[in-house]
XYZ file of C-alpha atoms in Angstrom:
488
model
C 256.336 167.838 281.461
C 257.362 165.363 278.708
C 261.086 165.941 279.302
C 260.694 165.186 283.005
C 258.523 162.124 282.340
C 261.049 160.671 279.875
C 263.855 161.366 282.355
C 262.029 159.410 285.078
C 261.250 156.592 282.617
C 264.957 156.438 281.701
C 265.806 155.994 285.394
C 263.319 153.105 285.711
C 264.736 151.519 282.550
C 268.424 151.897 283.443
C 267.899 150.599 286.949
C 266.947 151.678 290.444
C 268.782 150.590 293.573
C 266.525 148.049 295.285
C 267.521 147.042 298.811
C 269.377 143.738 298.838
C 269.352 143.350 295.036
C 271.409 146.269 293.805
C 270.454 148.192 290.657
C 267.377 146.649 288.972
C 265.770 147.697 285.659
C 262.057 147.956 286.413
C 260.567 148.610 282.940
C 261.330 147.604 279.366
C 262.525 150.071 276.695
C 260.246 153.107 276.810
C 260.871 154.832 273.455
C 258.411 152.667 271.550
C 254.757 152.862 270.553
C 254.397 149.130 269.972
C 251.517 147.285 271.659
C 253.025 143.831 271.168
C 253.654 141.743 274.306
C 255.821 138.638 274.567
C 254.196 135.299 275.431
C 256.404 135.124 278.528
C 255.095 138.488 279.800
C 251.446 137.555 279.157
C 251.880 134.234 280.971
C 253.439 136.014 283.962
C 250.499 138.467 283.998
C 248.008 135.591 283.877
C 249.694 133.845 286.828
C 249.675 137.074 288.861
C 246.013 137.865 288.070
C 244.750 134.362 288.912
C 246.773 134.207 292.149
C 245.876 137.684 293.438
C 242.387 138.346 292.025
C 240.948 134.963 291.037
C 240.449 132.993 287.795
C 237.300 134.963 286.880
C 239.441 138.102 286.461
C 241.351 136.530 283.560
C 239.809 135.716 280.194
C 241.523 132.342 280.051
C 243.410 133.313 276.894
C 245.981 135.941 276.051
C 244.768 139.374 274.977
C 246.631 140.438 271.818
C 246.685 144.115 270.792
C 247.440 145.197 267.258
C 249.994 147.983 266.817
C 249.485 150.713 264.228
C 250.980 150.077 260.816
C 253.675 152.731 261.301
C 254.521 151.824 264.929
C 258.132 151.179 265.950
C 257.726 147.464 266.575
C 261.359 146.509 267.115
C 260.712 146.612 270.874
C 257.669 145.229 272.643
C 255.230 147.440 274.543
C 256.342 149.364 277.622
C 255.755 147.041 280.574
C 257.271 146.098 283.938
C 260.197 143.678 283.661
C 258.745 141.604 286.501
C 255.005 141.803 287.199
C 255.586 140.381 290.699
C 257.256 143.670 291.666
C 254.068 145.473 292.593
C 254.094 149.277 293.050
C 253.217 148.826 296.735
C 256.293 146.630 297.318
C 258.577 149.301 295.787
C 256.959 152.457 297.137
C 259.494 153.010 299.894
C 262.440 152.516 297.538
C 261.357 154.831 294.692
C 261.070 158.595 294.530
C 257.571 160.096 294.260
C 257.831 160.557 290.464
C 259.351 157.105 289.933
C 256.600 155.478 291.978
C 253.776 157.272 290.131
C 255.138 156.419 286.681
C 255.903 152.808 287.609
C 252.411 152.408 289.092
C 250.885 153.716 285.850
C 252.920 151.343 283.639
C 252.403 148.346 285.939
C 248.645 148.945 286.309
C 248.004 149.375 282.582
C 250.003 146.267 281.753
C 248.144 144.070 284.261
C 244.744 145.564 283.333
C 245.388 144.871 279.640
C 245.278 141.121 280.340
C 242.199 141.110 282.617
C 238.515 140.429 281.963
C 236.044 143.112 280.916
C 234.177 145.085 283.564
C 230.392 144.586 283.756
C 228.043 147.444 284.692
C 224.367 147.776 285.564
C 223.121 150.924 283.835
C 220.024 152.797 284.985
C 218.305 155.548 282.969
C 215.579 157.614 284.609
C 213.158 159.909 282.757
C 210.931 162.171 284.844
C 207.899 163.911 283.286
C 206.638 167.148 284.835
C 204.141 169.632 283.328
C 205.216 168.831 279.781
C 208.962 168.815 280.454
C 211.305 165.804 280.526
C 214.214 165.478 282.931
C 216.716 162.700 282.302
C 219.417 161.213 284.461
C 221.644 158.180 284.138
C 223.751 156.155 286.516
C 225.754 152.964 286.377
C 227.003 150.651 289.099
C 229.725 148.045 288.870
C 228.414 144.478 288.755
C 231.851 142.929 288.133
C 234.988 145.042 288.461
C 237.136 143.175 285.912
C 240.177 145.203 284.826
C 238.951 148.297 286.735
C 240.035 146.534 289.938
C 243.567 147.477 288.845
C 243.258 150.490 286.560
C 240.548 152.827 285.338
C 241.149 155.326 282.530
C 241.060 158.915 283.740
C 241.114 157.891 287.408
C 244.740 157.547 288.381
C 244.205 158.927 291.861
C 243.460 156.077 294.249
C 241.599 158.441 296.614
C 239.149 159.752 293.994
C 235.576 159.052 295.010
C 232.891 158.096 292.508
C 229.502 159.797 292.405
C 226.724 158.105 294.321
C 224.267 156.087 292.176
C 220.621 157.001 291.660
C 218.177 155.873 294.355
C 215.948 152.842 293.790
C 212.917 153.990 291.809
C 209.844 152.258 290.361
C 207.946 153.070 287.186
C 205.140 155.688 287.596
C 206.470 156.634 291.042
C 205.502 160.159 292.130
C 208.543 162.338 292.894
C 208.745 165.546 294.915
C 210.579 168.601 293.594
C 212.933 169.724 296.372
C 215.117 172.217 294.523
C 215.278 173.848 291.090
C 218.540 175.343 289.805
C 218.889 177.388 286.641
C 222.228 177.723 284.908
C 223.130 179.506 281.690
C 226.059 178.225 279.654
C 227.837 179.672 276.651
C 229.827 177.898 273.963
C 233.511 178.092 274.797
C 236.330 178.090 272.235
C 238.508 174.957 272.126
C 241.134 174.961 274.872
C 244.727 175.597 273.862
C 247.107 172.662 273.762
C 248.954 171.578 276.854
C 252.211 169.651 276.437
C 250.301 166.385 276.991
C 247.439 167.134 274.551
C 249.917 168.388 271.930
C 251.787 165.065 272.072
C 248.477 163.195 271.841
C 247.516 165.222 268.736
C 250.937 164.555 267.177
C 250.528 160.830 267.844
C 247.043 160.756 266.279
C 248.322 162.612 263.194
C 251.326 160.297 262.791
C 253.818 163.112 263.459
C 256.991 162.099 265.249
C 257.846 159.104 267.372
C 258.067 158.395 271.138
C 261.753 159.294 270.983
C 261.026 162.712 269.395
C 257.932 163.916 271.281
C 259.764 165.406 274.276
C 262.566 167.068 272.189
C 259.964 168.559 269.816
C 258.006 170.195 272.640
C 261.228 171.372 274.326
C 262.480 172.921 271.048
C 259.412 175.063 270.381
C 259.525 176.263 274.011
C 263.289 176.960 274.019
C 263.078 178.953 270.760
C 260.032 180.809 272.118
C 257.756 179.842 269.241
C 255.273 179.170 272.047
C 255.213 180.116 275.710
C 253.502 178.485 278.666
C 250.656 180.326 280.353
C 249.835 178.147 283.322
C 249.740 174.680 281.768
C 248.634 175.880 278.312
C 250.858 176.664 275.317
C 250.280 179.970 273.525
C 251.953 180.840 270.191
C 254.121 183.960 270.204
C 254.318 186.510 267.364
C 257.719 184.991 266.469
C 256.134 181.528 266.195
C 253.303 182.862 264.030
C 255.725 184.648 261.666
C 257.964 181.574 261.300
C 254.941 179.310 260.721
C 253.553 181.665 258.060
C 256.928 181.758 256.264
C 257.169 177.960 256.337
C 253.631 177.572 254.968
C 254.363 180.107 252.246
C 257.634 178.611 250.988
C 257.597 174.963 252.177
C 253.907 174.025 252.133
C 254.616 170.359 251.355
C 257.104 170.023 254.266
C 254.899 171.557 256.985
C 251.866 169.630 255.747
C 250.338 167.473 258.515
C 250.611 164.358 256.339
C 254.275 164.859 255.337
C 255.688 162.721 258.156
C 253.135 159.952 257.606
C 253.851 159.891 253.863
C 257.609 159.800 254.472
C 257.180 156.911 256.925
C 255.238 154.984 254.270
C 258.007 155.662 251.741
C 260.661 154.382 254.153
C 258.548 151.310 254.917
C 258.452 150.620 251.164
C 262.256 150.783 251.114
C 262.434 148.413 254.092
C 260.084 145.943 252.366
C 262.135 146.074 249.164
C 259.364 147.675 247.068
C 261.368 150.859 246.365
C 265.024 151.848 245.990
C 266.228 154.332 248.621
C 268.061 156.377 245.965
C 264.766 156.864 244.104
C 262.958 157.963 247.287
C 265.675 160.540 248.095
C 265.667 161.816 244.499
C 261.887 162.315 244.503
C 262.106 164.292 247.760
C 265.270 166.322 247.266
C 264.526 167.644 243.752
C 261.367 169.630 244.696
C 262.866 170.527 248.079
C 265.990 172.068 246.518
C 263.808 174.144 244.185
C 261.656 175.373 247.090
C 264.811 176.270 249.020
C 266.280 178.266 246.112
C 262.964 180.074 245.523
C 262.725 180.987 249.222
C 266.294 182.330 249.290
C 265.587 184.459 246.211
C 262.276 185.778 247.582
C 263.700 186.629 251.020
C 267.062 188.052 249.856
C 267.608 191.449 251.454
C 264.194 191.384 253.108
C 264.022 192.093 256.815
C 261.297 190.105 258.513
C 259.693 192.170 261.266
C 258.135 190.275 264.143
C 255.124 192.278 265.369
C 255.261 193.449 268.950
C 253.071 191.707 271.491
C 251.051 194.530 273.054
C 250.259 194.158 276.757
C 247.666 195.836 278.957
C 250.405 197.461 281.060
C 250.781 201.237 280.690
C 254.157 203.005 280.621
C 254.702 204.905 283.883
C 256.506 207.721 282.020
C 254.560 208.452 278.825
C 251.323 206.466 279.199
C 251.683 204.278 276.089
C 250.678 200.620 276.192
C 253.854 198.623 276.759
C 255.025 195.783 274.508
C 256.761 192.469 275.264
C 260.410 192.263 274.212
C 263.036 189.517 274.431
C 266.376 190.231 276.079
C 269.438 188.450 277.438
C 267.566 187.504 280.596
C 264.242 186.595 278.998
C 261.026 188.467 278.249
C 260.319 191.937 279.664
C 258.036 194.930 279.115
C 259.337 197.960 277.205
C 257.841 201.247 276.079
C 257.139 201.316 272.306
C 258.276 204.970 272.258
C 261.976 204.027 272.310
C 264.377 205.890 271.924
C 262.358 208.907 273.177
C 261.145 206.837 276.156
C 263.412 204.140 277.583
C 261.181 202.942 280.432
C 261.159 199.156 281.017
C 259.863 196.872 283.741
C 259.609 193.124 284.405
C 256.889 191.123 282.707
C 254.039 190.689 285.164
C 251.453 187.942 285.421
C 247.990 189.064 286.484
C 246.297 186.879 289.071
C 242.570 186.486 289.738
C 240.919 188.689 292.340
C 241.453 192.239 293.562
C 243.711 193.849 296.154
C 241.954 193.805 299.569
C 243.373 197.266 300.417
C 242.781 199.392 297.296
C 240.981 197.184 294.754
C 243.879 197.144 292.297
C 245.024 194.135 290.258
C 247.032 191.398 291.940
C 250.305 190.525 290.197
C 252.654 187.581 290.504
C 256.187 188.725 291.265
C 259.584 187.226 292.091
C 261.912 188.396 294.856
C 265.652 188.946 294.419
C 266.279 185.502 295.930
C 263.888 183.844 293.440
C 260.865 183.394 295.729
C 257.362 183.975 294.327
C 255.023 186.426 296.052
C 251.843 188.296 295.123
C 251.422 192.060 295.365
C 249.093 194.877 294.358
C 249.893 196.570 291.040
C 250.357 199.845 292.970
C 252.805 198.364 295.482
C 255.994 200.459 295.556
C 259.017 200.510 297.884
C 258.847 203.082 300.723
C 260.850 206.316 300.707
C 264.014 206.757 302.775
C 261.954 208.194 305.615
C 259.752 205.072 305.616
C 256.633 206.673 304.068
C 254.960 205.341 300.916
C 254.897 207.382 297.688
C 251.605 209.087 296.860
C 249.026 206.609 295.483
C 251.158 203.592 296.438
C 249.803 200.449 298.114
C 251.646 198.227 300.579
C 249.750 194.965 300.048
C 251.993 191.900 299.619
C 251.345 188.239 300.462
C 252.982 184.828 299.966
C 249.634 183.018 299.631
C 248.105 182.483 296.170
C 245.002 184.546 295.255
C 242.079 182.552 293.824
C 239.023 183.565 291.801
C 236.630 182.801 294.692
C 235.393 185.597 296.949
C 234.459 185.335 300.603
C 230.668 184.900 300.979
C 230.708 187.122 304.089
C 232.865 190.136 303.182
C 233.187 189.750 299.383
C 236.988 190.068 299.375
C 239.318 187.873 297.331
C 240.236 184.593 299.013
C 243.675 182.971 299.075
C 245.178 179.496 299.377
C 248.535 178.124 300.459
C 251.209 177.843 297.781
C 252.559 174.453 296.746
C 251.219 171.246 295.281
C 248.055 169.500 296.305
C 244.615 170.729 297.271
C 244.541 173.678 299.665
C 241.219 175.029 300.887
C 240.759 178.782 300.147
C 240.590 181.064 303.166
C 239.750 184.690 303.953
C 242.553 187.006 305.178
C 240.270 189.885 306.201
C 240.716 190.190 309.975
C 237.348 191.995 310.320
C 235.468 189.148 308.599
C 233.751 186.324 310.553
C 235.384 183.862 308.117
C 238.922 185.116 308.862
C 241.443 182.275 309.161
C 244.595 182.919 311.274
C 247.973 182.113 309.732
C 248.557 179.062 311.916
C 245.352 177.443 310.576
C 245.830 178.052 306.858
C 246.790 174.561 305.761
C 250.125 173.821 307.408
C 250.347 170.147 308.227
C 251.281 169.333 311.805
C 253.857 166.631 312.345
C 252.541 163.394 313.749
C 253.369 162.610 317.368
C 255.444 159.586 316.321
C 257.443 161.736 313.916
C 258.020 164.373 316.611
C 259.229 161.670 319.002
C 261.561 160.262 316.345
C 262.990 163.743 315.671
C 263.466 164.342 319.411
C 265.279 161.027 319.765
C 267.568 161.892 316.853
C 268.327 165.298 318.379
C 268.978 163.742 321.777
C 271.179 161.132 320.109
C 273.167 163.863 318.399
C 273.475 165.645 321.762
C 274.770 162.514 323.505
C 277.135 161.853 320.638
C 278.523 165.395 320.721
C 278.982 165.152 324.540
C 280.919 161.887 324.173
C 283.037 163.400 321.394
C 283.846 166.451 323.554
C 284.856 164.195 326.490
C 287.109 162.103 324.238
C 288.741 165.244 322.820
C 289.386 166.651 326.317
C 290.938 163.362 327.424
C 293.232 163.281 324.359
C 294.314 166.885 324.991
C 295.030 166.059 328.653
C 297.231 163.095 327.676
C 299.102 165.046 324.971
C 299.636 167.913 327.468
C 301.070 165.477 330.032
C 303.410 164.033 327.383
C 304.634 167.527 326.398
C 305.303 168.376 330.077
C 307.256 165.148 330.546
C 309.364 165.832 327.456
C 310.148 169.400 328.607
C 311.181 168.104 332.045
C 313.377 165.429 330.457
C 315.096 167.942 328.126
C 315.661 170.344 331.059
C 317.345 167.630 333.088
């Protein structure tokens, strides 16, 4: 998330405790969109590239990048303070997030001063019974800057696709397999926090220092909500946006910020007086404000209810999403006749293996996430389930894939990173026992180290107990001697 990224960047900027050196600032000021680099930084990058990769990986001259006209150019581009501090040399002294962000900044900075990559591109066109089949492939002839960083490939372990085989013109090919696939046009994906910031940057809205607070504000005020990683506007957000467009069309215009930046640049350059700029803005704005107050006086703006697919257990109406003190929840629209409410549920892919019902994401009283059938209900006092209830509950995450053998929904382990889906149907040949569902076994060396630590703690506690017993023995002897002396 932007807020988390900026927090980690602030830590790298303020300083991280490096062994033997104390607190060291690892990157330059990060709230800037400038692409200007100092001559000192470019010379340091050149020295590093020539020493570690070879002279052919540097162009021989500095690469200069032009910042946008409205960029905040008071600070130079975000870069490492010392290019000799490679990510590998700091990996053990940084947290996981700090390391990943520093590696990204360091790699992009070094790559920006390296030579171009050179590729050999191959295009193949196969003719068969009047149809053309095309394929293309490229192989690296000279790595250039991609030896350090490649756009869209931040993961060092990512494997590239294999190139096309060596072919000659007019060569006869054999058809081994034919696959047919039908595709439909999909609507544009909703914004994520990252793509929203990218769109704001392209439209000239906001600055690096305002991106994270802007996204946090619309989430905190529930103008949008997160569904997975995507942002979806709420009815409240749609109503507020419509009101703003209706009464302040010039303010919520996409080009307003860019125009205002140009006006302020004119003031900075001495072409305009700041009083004149404020007068030109505030006059129309004050009129729009007065008109909006008059138009909305006494009017109650109703935010339409967000209707869910959940059905009220009491009266059968479709429930709606409401906001309360503790967040969003589902309520019956028949209030006050019907007062039934229940927590907001998130439907997961797949079906319940026991009864075929929907699988829902739920949270326990202690805050742990689990997944249960929509018909799962607590047992009666005598231990039996209510009529029509299901008992299915699991900690593993349901996925959209189904088992090729039994056709039941497959699951994967919760947590970050890739986890291979598995089948939990004990009657299926593909069934995977719990102890083989993705838990990582500790390495032998790590087990030995842990055992040594435990043994060390045991020895230490034994020594401590012996010392305590000896002290008590001495103090007891002293007390006995004092008693004897006082008696005499």
